[in-house]
C-alpha cells in the first residue's frame, strides 16, 4: 500500500529521504544513500521546514509525481530540490526575490529540468504570472510580514487547490506570542476561503515557526 508520502519519499533508518531525480549529484552537501539499488538523498529537518514538518509527524503531503507547484521563497533551492525529486514529471516554479540568492537558485535549476527559477516578488503574483504554468499546489516560506495574505493572493491568482505555508511568528510581530500569530494566520486563511487541514509547530527544528496546510473551499 502506498503511504501518504507517495513512493518517492521514505524514512529509512530513521532518516527522511527522497528518490533522487538527478543521481550522483548533491544540491547542498546532503548524504546520498543506496536503498535497494536506488539512490536517495537525505532530507535534513534542520535545513528544510517541510522536512521538519514530516519528521515531526506532519501528515499532509500533496506533492506527487506529476503535480505542478508554485514555490514562493525558494532561496537557493534546498527544499525545492526535494520537491523536484517527488514531482519528477511535474513542474516546480521557484520564486525568489533576492538577486544574490537567485544566482544560486539558477545553478540548482540548471541540472533539474522540472525546476524553473523566477526572479520575482511573491507579493505581486501578476508580475510573474506569465512565467507560471498550470499548478495545483502553492508552497510558501518567505519569512515576511503579511505572510498569510501573500499566500492567499497567490492561491487565488493561480487557482490552486491546496497549499502549505511556513509561518515565522517573528516576521509578523516580535512582541506577540507565537501561538497568537499562528491562530491569526489560520483565521485569515479561513476568511480568504481556505479550510485548514493541518497546523504543526516546528519548534524542535525552527524556533517560533509553524506549518499550516490548507485546501481551497469550493
Ligand atoms: C527562509 S528562506 C527560504 C528557504 C527555502 N524555502 C528552503 O527551504 O530551501 C526565505 C527566502 O524567501 C525569500 N523571500 C522573502 N520575501 C520574499 C518575497 N516577497 N518574494 C520572493 N522571495 C522572498 C528570501 O530572499 C529568502 O531567500
PDB file of C-alpha atoms and ligand atoms in Angstrom:
ATOM      1  CA  UNK A   1       0.000   0.000   0.000  1.00  0.00           C
ATOM      2  CA  UNK A   2       1.348   3.482  -0.874  1.00  0.00           C
ATOM      3  CA  UNK A   3       1.923   5.734   2.155  1.00  0.00           C
ATOM      4  CA  UNK A   4       0.695   9.334   2.329  1.00  0.00           C
ATOM      5  CA  UNK A   5       4.223  10.308   1.259  1.00  0.00           C
ATOM      6  CA  UNK A   6       3.860   8.516  -2.078  1.00  0.00           C
ATOM      7  CA  UNK A   7       6.561   6.215  -3.380  1.00  0.00           C
ATOM      8  CA  UNK A   8       9.390   8.756  -3.837  1.00  0.00           C
ATOM      9  CA  UNK A   9       9.758   9.811  -0.179  1.00  0.00           C
ATOM     10  CA  UNK A  10      10.632   7.471   2.654  1.00  0.00           C
ATOM     11  CA  UNK A  11      12.014   7.110   6.123  1.00  0.00           C
ATOM     12  CA  UNK A  12      14.908   4.650   6.195  1.00  0.00           C
ATOM     13  CA  UNK A  13      16.904   4.009   9.396  1.00  0.00           C
ATOM     14  CA  UNK A  14      15.028   6.951  10.909  1.00  0.00           C
ATOM     15  CA  UNK A  15      16.185   9.343   8.176  1.00  0.00           C
ATOM     16  CA  UNK A  16      13.884  11.151   5.779  1.00  0.00           C
ATOM     17  CA  UNK A  17      14.947  10.883   2.121  1.00  0.00           C
ATOM     18  CA  UNK A  18      13.758  11.436  -1.441  1.00  0.00           C
ATOM     19  CA  UNK A  19      14.449   9.323  -4.504  1.00  0.00           C
ATOM     20  CA  UNK A  20      16.989  11.357  -6.462  1.00  0.00           C
ATOM     21  CA  UNK A  21      15.867  12.664  -9.844  1.00  0.00           C
ATOM     22  CA  UNK A  22      19.490  13.538 -10.593  1.00  0.00           C
ATOM     23  CA  UNK A  23      21.594  10.595  -9.369  1.00  0.00           C
ATOM     24  CA  UNK A  24      25.191  11.226  -8.344  1.00  0.00           C
ATOM     25  CA  UNK A  25      24.702  14.922  -7.633  1.00  0.00           C
ATOM     26  CA  UNK A  26      24.320  16.732  -4.304  1.00  0.00           C
ATOM     27  CA  UNK A  27      22.481  20.063  -4.040  1.00  0.00           C
ATOM     28  CA  UNK A  28      23.576  21.259  -0.585  1.00  0.00           C
ATOM     29  CA  UNK A  29      26.070  18.660   0.622  1.00  0.00           C
ATOM     30  CA  UNK A  30      23.368  16.149   1.632  1.00  0.00           C
ATOM     31  CA  UNK A  31      24.246  12.470   2.016  1.00  0.00           C
ATOM     32  CA  UNK A  32      23.399  10.128  -0.861  1.00  0.00           C
ATOM     33  CA  UNK A  33      22.221   6.671   0.178  1.00  0.00           C
ATOM     34  CA  UNK A  34      21.635   3.466  -1.744  1.00  0.00           C
ATOM     35  CA  UNK A  35      18.326   1.813  -0.835  1.00  0.00           C
ATOM     36  CA  UNK A  36      17.633  -1.431  -2.741  1.00  0.00           C
ATOM     37  CA  UNK A  37      19.743  -0.278  -5.691  1.00  0.00           C
ATOM     38  CA  UNK A  38      18.161   3.172  -5.927  1.00  0.00           C
ATOM     39  CA  UNK A  39      19.817   6.449  -4.960  1.00  0.00           C
ATOM     40  CA  UNK A  40      18.087   8.526  -2.287  1.00  0.00           C
ATOM     41  CA  UNK A  41      19.052  11.981  -0.963  1.00  0.00           C
ATOM     42  CA  UNK A  42      18.799  12.566   2.765  1.00  0.00           C
ATOM     43  CA  UNK A  43      16.425  15.416   3.541  1.00  0.00           C
ATOM     44  CA  UNK A  44      17.517  17.303   6.622  1.00  0.00           C
ATOM     45  CA  UNK A  45      14.863  18.717   9.007  1.00  0.00           C
ATOM     46  CA  UNK A  46      17.481  21.257  10.083  1.00  0.00           C
ATOM     47  CA  UNK A  47      17.734  22.616   6.522  1.00  0.00           C
ATOM     48  CA  UNK A  48      14.117  22.401   5.382  1.00  0.00           C
ATOM     49  CA  UNK A  49      10.861  23.308   7.145  1.00  0.00           C
ATOM     50  CA  UNK A  50       8.943  20.831   5.006  1.00  0.00           C
ATOM     51  CA  UNK A  51      11.326  18.072   6.167  1.00  0.00           C
ATOM     52  CA  UNK A  52      10.947  19.313   9.765  1.00  0.00           C
ATOM     53  CA  UNK A  53       7.164  19.082   9.392  1.00  0.00           C
ATOM     54  CA  UNK A  54       7.356  15.472   8.150  1.00  0.00           C
ATOM     55  CA  UNK A  55       9.941  14.448  10.773  1.00  0.00           C
ATOM     56  CA  UNK A  56       7.665  15.857  13.493  1.00  0.00           C
ATOM     57  CA  UNK A  57       4.784  13.651  12.298  1.00  0.00           C
ATOM     58  CA  UNK A  58       3.069  16.037   9.869  1.00  0.00           C
ATOM     59  CA  UNK A  59       0.579  14.084   7.812  1.00  0.00           C
ATOM     60  CA  UNK A  60      -0.292  16.383   4.904  1.00  0.00           C
ATOM     61  CA  UNK A  61       1.790  15.879   1.769  1.00  0.00           C
ATOM     62  CA  UNK A  62       0.076  16.783  -1.517  1.00  0.00           C
ATOM     63  CA  UNK A  63       3.218  16.559  -3.702  1.00  0.00           C
ATOM     64  CA  UNK A  64       3.105  13.801  -6.321  1.00  0.00           C
ATOM     65  CA  UNK A  65       4.979  12.764  -9.442  1.00  0.00           C
ATOM     66  CA  UNK A  66       3.013  14.837 -11.982  1.00  0.00           C
ATOM     67  CA  UNK A  67       1.889  17.853  -9.908  1.00  0.00           C
ATOM     68  CA  UNK A  68       2.614  21.498 -10.653  1.00  0.00           C
ATOM     69  CA  UNK A  69       3.925  23.501  -7.690  1.00  0.00           C
ATOM     70  CA  UNK A  70       4.425  27.227  -7.146  1.00  0.00           C
ATOM     71  CA  UNK A  71       7.222  27.633  -4.597  1.00  0.00           C
ATOM     72  CA  UNK A  72       7.445  31.097  -3.012  1.00  0.00           C
ATOM     73  CA  UNK A  73      10.738  31.922  -1.264  1.00  0.00           C
ATOM     74  CA  UNK A  74      12.826  29.209  -2.916  1.00  0.00           C
ATOM     75  CA  UNK A  75      16.190  30.656  -1.751  1.00  0.00           C
ATOM     76  CA  UNK A  76      18.959  28.538  -3.331  1.00  0.00           C
ATOM     77  CA  UNK A  77      16.593  25.610  -3.915  1.00  0.00           C
ATOM     78  CA  UNK A  78      17.291  23.279  -0.961  1.00  0.00           C
ATOM     79  CA  UNK A  79      13.687  22.257  -0.204  1.00  0.00           C
ATOM     80  CA  UNK A  80      12.581  22.854  -3.794  1.00  0.00           C
ATOM     81  CA  UNK A  81      15.130  20.249  -4.969  1.00  0.00           C
ATOM     82  CA  UNK A  82      13.464  17.601  -2.779  1.00  0.00           C
ATOM     83  CA  UNK A  83      10.042  18.580  -4.129  1.00  0.00           C
ATOM     84  CA  UNK A  84      11.640  18.280  -7.571  1.00  0.00           C
ATOM     85  CA  UNK A  85      12.607  14.676  -6.710  1.00  0.00           C
ATOM     86  CA  UNK A  86       8.991  13.962  -5.765  1.00  0.00           C
ATOM     87  CA  UNK A  87       7.255  15.835  -8.616  1.00  0.00           C
ATOM     88  CA  UNK A  88       9.676  14.289 -11.094  1.00  0.00           C
ATOM     89  CA  UNK A  89       7.264  14.663 -14.036  1.00  0.00           C
ATOM     90  CA  UNK A  90       5.708  17.906 -12.797  1.00  0.00           C
ATOM     91  CA  UNK A  91       6.998  21.473 -12.660  1.00  0.00           C
ATOM     92  CA  UNK A  92       8.211  23.492  -9.686  1.00  0.00           C
ATOM     93  CA  UNK A  93       8.056  27.233 -10.366  1.00  0.00           C
ATOM     94  CA  UNK A  94      10.562  28.693  -7.888  1.00  0.00           C
ATOM     95  CA  UNK A  95      10.087  32.365  -6.997  1.00  0.00           C
ATOM     96  CA  UNK A  96      12.873  34.224  -5.194  1.00  0.00           C
ATOM     97  CA  UNK A  97      13.391  37.991  -4.881  1.00  0.00           C
ATOM     98  CA  UNK A  98      16.976  38.302  -3.660  1.00  0.00           C
ATOM     99  CA  UNK A  99      19.255  38.740  -6.699  1.00  0.00           C
ATOM    100  CA  UNK A 100      22.244  37.169  -4.949  1.00  0.00           C
ATOM    101  CA  UNK A 101      20.300  34.091  -3.779  1.00  0.00           C
ATOM    102  CA  UNK A 102      18.645  33.841  -7.175  1.00  0.00           C
ATOM    103  CA  UNK A 103      22.062  33.213  -8.797  1.00  0.00           C
ATOM    104  CA  UNK A 104      22.485  30.114  -6.575  1.00  0.00           C
ATOM    105  CA  UNK A 105      18.923  29.056  -7.398  1.00  0.00           C
ATOM    106  CA  UNK A 106      19.665  29.249 -11.124  1.00  0.00           C
ATOM    107  CA  UNK A 107      22.682  26.964 -10.599  1.00  0.00           C
ATOM    108  CA  UNK A 108      20.491  24.419  -8.772  1.00  0.00           C
ATOM    109  CA  UNK A 109      17.871  24.570 -11.537  1.00  0.00           C
ATOM    110  CA  UNK A 110      20.473  24.015 -14.295  1.00  0.00           C
ATOM    111  CA  UNK A 111      20.658  20.289 -13.550  1.00  0.00           C
ATOM    112  CA  UNK A 112      16.954  19.813 -12.756  1.00  0.00           C
ATOM    113  CA  UNK A 113      14.715  20.097 -15.757  1.00  0.00           C
ATOM    114  CA  UNK A 114      11.492  20.387 -13.707  1.00  0.00           C
ATOM    115  CA  UNK A 115      12.623  23.395 -11.608  1.00  0.00           C
ATOM    116  CA  UNK A 116      12.001  26.803 -13.175  1.00  0.00           C
ATOM    117  CA  UNK A 117      13.709  29.774 -11.471  1.00  0.00           C
ATOM    118  CA  UNK A 118      11.752  33.045 -11.390  1.00  0.00           C
ATOM    119  CA  UNK A 119      13.161  36.318 -10.096  1.00  0.00           C
ATOM    120  CA  UNK A 120      10.074  37.904  -8.579  1.00  0.00           C
ATOM    121  CA  UNK A 121       8.317  39.283  -5.529  1.00  0.00           C
ATOM    122  CA  UNK A 122       5.754  36.893  -4.035  1.00  0.00           C
ATOM    123  CA  UNK A 123       3.604  39.859  -3.029  1.00  0.00           C
ATOM    124  CA  UNK A 124       2.991  40.676  -6.726  1.00  0.00           C
ATOM    125  CA  UNK A 125       1.780  37.463  -8.408  1.00  0.00           C
ATOM    126  CA  UNK A 126       0.707  39.384 -11.501  1.00  0.00           C
ATOM    127  CA  UNK A 127       4.372  40.301 -12.011  1.00  0.00           C
ATOM    128  CA  UNK A 128       5.462  36.689 -12.663  1.00  0.00           C
ATOM    129  CA  UNK A 129       2.186  35.027 -13.630  1.00  0.00           C
ATOM    130  CA  UNK A 130       3.288  34.920 -17.286  1.00  0.00           C
ATOM    131  CA  UNK A 131       6.124  32.528 -16.331  1.00  0.00           C
ATOM    132  CA  UNK A 132       3.971  30.095 -14.338  1.00  0.00           C
ATOM    133  CA  UNK A 133       2.135  27.188 -15.973  1.00  0.00           C
ATOM    134  CA  UNK A 134      -0.667  25.091 -14.505  1.00  0.00           C
ATOM    135  CA  UNK A 135      -0.192  24.464 -10.801  1.00  0.00           C
ATOM    136  CA  UNK A 136      -2.219  22.650  -8.147  1.00  0.00           C
ATOM    137  CA  UNK A 137      -0.124  23.477  -5.083  1.00  0.00           C
ATOM    138  CA  UNK A 138       1.374  26.626  -3.542  1.00  0.00           C
ATOM    139  CA  UNK A 139       4.213  26.169  -1.050  1.00  0.00           C
ATOM    140  CA  UNK A 140       5.448  29.294   0.734  1.00  0.00           C
ATOM    141  CA  UNK A 141       8.405  30.026   3.020  1.00  0.00           C
ATOM    142  CA  UNK A 142       9.171  33.742   2.800  1.00  0.00           C
ATOM    143  CA  UNK A 143       9.548  34.945   6.407  1.00  0.00           C
ATOM    144  CA  UNK A 144       7.947  38.302   5.653  1.00  0.00           C
ATOM    145  CA  UNK A 145       5.191  40.369   7.284  1.00  0.00           C
ATOM    146  CA  UNK A 146       1.739  39.666   5.856  1.00  0.00           C
ATOM    147  CA  UNK A 147       2.673  36.040   5.016  1.00  0.00           C
ATOM    148  CA  UNK A 148      -0.910  34.709   5.132  1.00  0.00           C
ATOM    149  CA  UNK A 149      -2.301  37.320   2.726  1.00  0.00           C
ATOM    150  CA  UNK A 150       0.610  36.950   0.285  1.00  0.00           C
ATOM    151  CA  UNK A 151      -0.055  33.204   0.256  1.00  0.00           C
ATOM    152  CA  UNK A 152      -3.821  33.718  -0.199  1.00  0.00           C
ATOM    153  CA  UNK A 153      -3.234  36.171  -3.071  1.00  0.00           C
ATOM    154  CA  UNK A 154      -1.149  33.532  -4.868  1.00  0.00           C
ATOM    155  CA  UNK A 155      -3.629  30.720  -4.149  1.00  0.00           C
ATOM    156  CA  UNK A 156      -6.340  32.862  -5.738  1.00  0.00           C
ATOM    157  CA  UNK A 157      -4.284  34.207  -8.624  1.00  0.00           C
ATOM    158  CA  UNK A 158      -3.150  30.752  -9.760  1.00  0.00           C
ATOM    159  CA  UNK A 159      -6.383  28.966  -8.837  1.00  0.00           C
ATOM    160  CA  UNK A 160      -4.508  26.446  -6.667  1.00  0.00           C
ATOM    161  CA  UNK A 161      -6.331  23.568  -4.971  1.00  0.00           C
ATOM    162  CA  UNK A 162      -4.165  23.251  -1.884  1.00  0.00           C
ATOM    163  CA  UNK A 163      -1.056  24.565  -0.250  1.00  0.00           C
ATOM    164  CA  UNK A 164       1.344  24.684   2.642  1.00  0.00           C
ATOM    165  CA  UNK A 165       2.695  27.789   4.328  1.00  0.00           C
ATOM    166  CA  UNK A 166       5.502  28.069   6.836  1.00  0.00           C
ATOM    167  CA  UNK A 167       4.735  30.951   9.197  1.00  0.00           C
ATOM    168  CA  UNK A 168       7.591  32.689  11.013  1.00  0.00           C
ATOM    169  CA  UNK A 169       5.978  34.376  14.017  1.00  0.00           C
ATOM    170  CA  UNK A 170       8.757  36.932  14.457  1.00  0.00           C
ATOM    171  CA  UNK A 171       8.269  38.261  10.939  1.00  0.00           C
ATOM    172  CA  UNK A 172       4.738  39.337  11.919  1.00  0.00           C
ATOM    173  CA  UNK A 173       5.311  40.739  15.411  1.00  0.00           C
ATOM    174  CA  UNK A 174       8.359  40.154  17.641  1.00  0.00           C
ATOM    175  CA  UNK A 175       6.406  41.039  20.791  1.00  0.00           C
ATOM    176  CA  UNK A 176       3.354  38.779  20.302  1.00  0.00           C
ATOM    177  CA  UNK A 177       3.100  35.174  21.489  1.00  0.00           C
ATOM    178  CA  UNK A 178       3.773  32.836  18.525  1.00  0.00           C
ATOM    179  CA  UNK A 179       0.562  30.875  19.235  1.00  0.00           C
ATOM    180  CA  UNK A 180      -1.441  34.057  18.801  1.00  0.00           C
ATOM    181  CA  UNK A 181       0.252  34.746  15.447  1.00  0.00           C
ATOM    182  CA  UNK A 182      -0.428  31.204  14.200  1.00  0.00           C
ATOM    183  CA  UNK A 183      -4.104  31.461  15.274  1.00  0.00           C
ATOM    184  CA  UNK A 184      -4.400  34.781  13.482  1.00  0.00           C
ATOM    185  CA  UNK A 185      -2.848  33.318  10.315  1.00  0.00           C
ATOM    186  CA  UNK A 186      -5.360  30.434  10.396  1.00  0.00           C
ATOM    187  CA  UNK A 187      -8.245  32.873  10.867  1.00  0.00           C
ATOM    188  CA  UNK A 188      -7.043  34.962   7.945  1.00  0.00           C
ATOM    189  CA  UNK A 189      -6.626  31.948   5.644  1.00  0.00           C
ATOM    190  CA  UNK A 190     -10.130  30.789   6.568  1.00  0.00           C
ATOM    191  CA  UNK A 191     -11.523  34.278   5.830  1.00  0.00           C
ATOM    192  CA  UNK A 192      -9.784  34.053   2.448  1.00  0.00           C
ATOM    193  CA  UNK A 193     -11.681  30.875   1.526  1.00  0.00           C
ATOM    194  CA  UNK A 194      -9.409  28.096   2.771  1.00  0.00           C
ATOM    195  CA  UNK A 195     -10.026  25.106   5.001  1.00  0.00           C
ATOM    196  CA  UNK A 196      -7.231  24.426   7.478  1.00  0.00           C
ATOM    197  CA  UNK A 197      -6.256  20.750   7.214  1.00  0.00           C
ATOM    198  CA  UNK A 198      -3.211  20.727   9.496  1.00  0.00           C
ATOM    199  CA  UNK A 199      -1.213  23.019  11.768  1.00  0.00           C
ATOM    200  CA  UNK A 200       2.054  21.885  13.310  1.00  0.00           C
ATOM    201  CA  UNK A 201       4.624  23.828  15.290  1.00  0.00           C
ATOM    202  CA  UNK A 202       8.180  23.210  14.102  1.00  0.00           C
ATOM    203  CA  UNK A 203       9.751  24.233  17.411  1.00  0.00           C
ATOM    204  CA  UNK A 204      12.227  21.370  17.710  1.00  0.00           C
ATOM    205  CA  UNK A 205      13.913  22.437  14.458  1.00  0.00           C
ATOM    206  CA  UNK A 206      12.779  26.037  13.902  1.00  0.00           C
ATOM    207  CA  UNK A 207      12.065  28.437  16.739  1.00  0.00           C
ATOM    208  CA  UNK A 208       8.636  30.157  16.600  1.00  0.00           C
ATOM    209  CA  UNK A 209       7.624  28.632  13.247  1.00  0.00           C
ATOM    210  CA  UNK A 210       4.536  26.632  12.302  1.00  0.00           C
ATOM    211  CA  UNK A 211       3.493  24.823   9.148  1.00  0.00           C
ATOM    212  CA  UNK A 212      -0.121  25.293   8.067  1.00  0.00           C
ATOM    213  CA  UNK A 213      -1.665  23.090   5.364  1.00  0.00           C
ATOM    214  CA  UNK A 214      -4.819  24.228   3.561  1.00  0.00           C
ATOM    215  CA  UNK A 215      -7.280  23.243   0.892  1.00  0.00           C
ATOM    216  CA  UNK A 216      -9.355  25.707  -1.072  1.00  0.00           C
ATOM    217  CA  UNK A 217     -13.069  25.587  -0.218  1.00  0.00           C
ATOM    218  CA  UNK A 218     -15.189  25.280  -3.318  1.00  0.00           C
TER     219      UNK A 218
HETATM  220  C1  LIG B   1      13.725  31.076   4.876  1.00  0.00           C
HETATM  221  S1  LIG B   1      14.336  31.403   3.277  1.00  0.00           S
HETATM  222  C2  LIG B   1      13.668  30.082   2.312  1.00  0.00           C
HETATM  223  C3  LIG B   1      14.359  28.741   2.432  1.00  0.00           C
HETATM  224  C4  LIG B   1      13.834  27.774   1.396  1.00  0.00           C
HETATM  225  N1  LIG B   1      12.396  27.779   1.375  1.00  0.00           N
HETATM  226  C5  LIG B   1      14.296  26.344   1.613  1.00  0.00           C
HETATM  227  O1  LIG B   1      13.723  25.662   2.470  1.00  0.00           O
HETATM  228  O2  LIG B   1      15.179  25.866   0.895  1.00  0.00           O
HETATM  229  C6  LIG B   1      13.258  32.697   2.773  1.00  0.00           C
HETATM  230  C7  LIG B   1      13.540  33.161   1.347  1.00  0.00           C
HETATM  231  O3  LIG B   1      12.424  33.918   0.928  1.00  0.00           O
HETATM  232  C8  LIG B   1      12.885  34.994   0.146  1.00  0.00           C
HETATM  233  N2  LIG B   1      11.820  35.994   0.163  1.00  0.00           N
HETATM  234  C9  LIG B   1      11.398  36.764   1.211  1.00  0.00           C
HETATM  235  N3  LIG B   1      10.371  37.559   0.819  1.00  0.00           N
HETATM  236  C10 LIG B   1      10.123  37.260  -0.486  1.00  0.00           C
HETATM  237  C11 LIG B   1       9.190  37.722  -1.432  1.00  0.00           C
HETATM  238  N4  LIG B   1       8.288  38.662  -1.129  1.00  0.00           N
HETATM  239  N5  LIG B   1       9.215  37.200  -2.678  1.00  0.00           N
HETATM  240  C12 LIG B   1      10.116  36.245  -3.020  1.00  0.00           C
HETATM  241  N6  LIG B   1      11.041  35.767  -2.161  1.00  0.00           N
HETATM  242  C13 LIG B   1      11.045  36.260  -0.906  1.00  0.00           C
HETATM  243  C14 LIG B   1      14.177  35.423   0.830  1.00  0.00           C
HETATM  244  O4  LIG B   1      15.016  36.146  -0.039  1.00  0.00           O
HETATM  245  C15 LIG B   1      14.761  34.073   1.235  1.00  0.00           C
HETATM  246  O5  LIG B   1      15.627  33.567   0.264  1.00  0.00           O
END
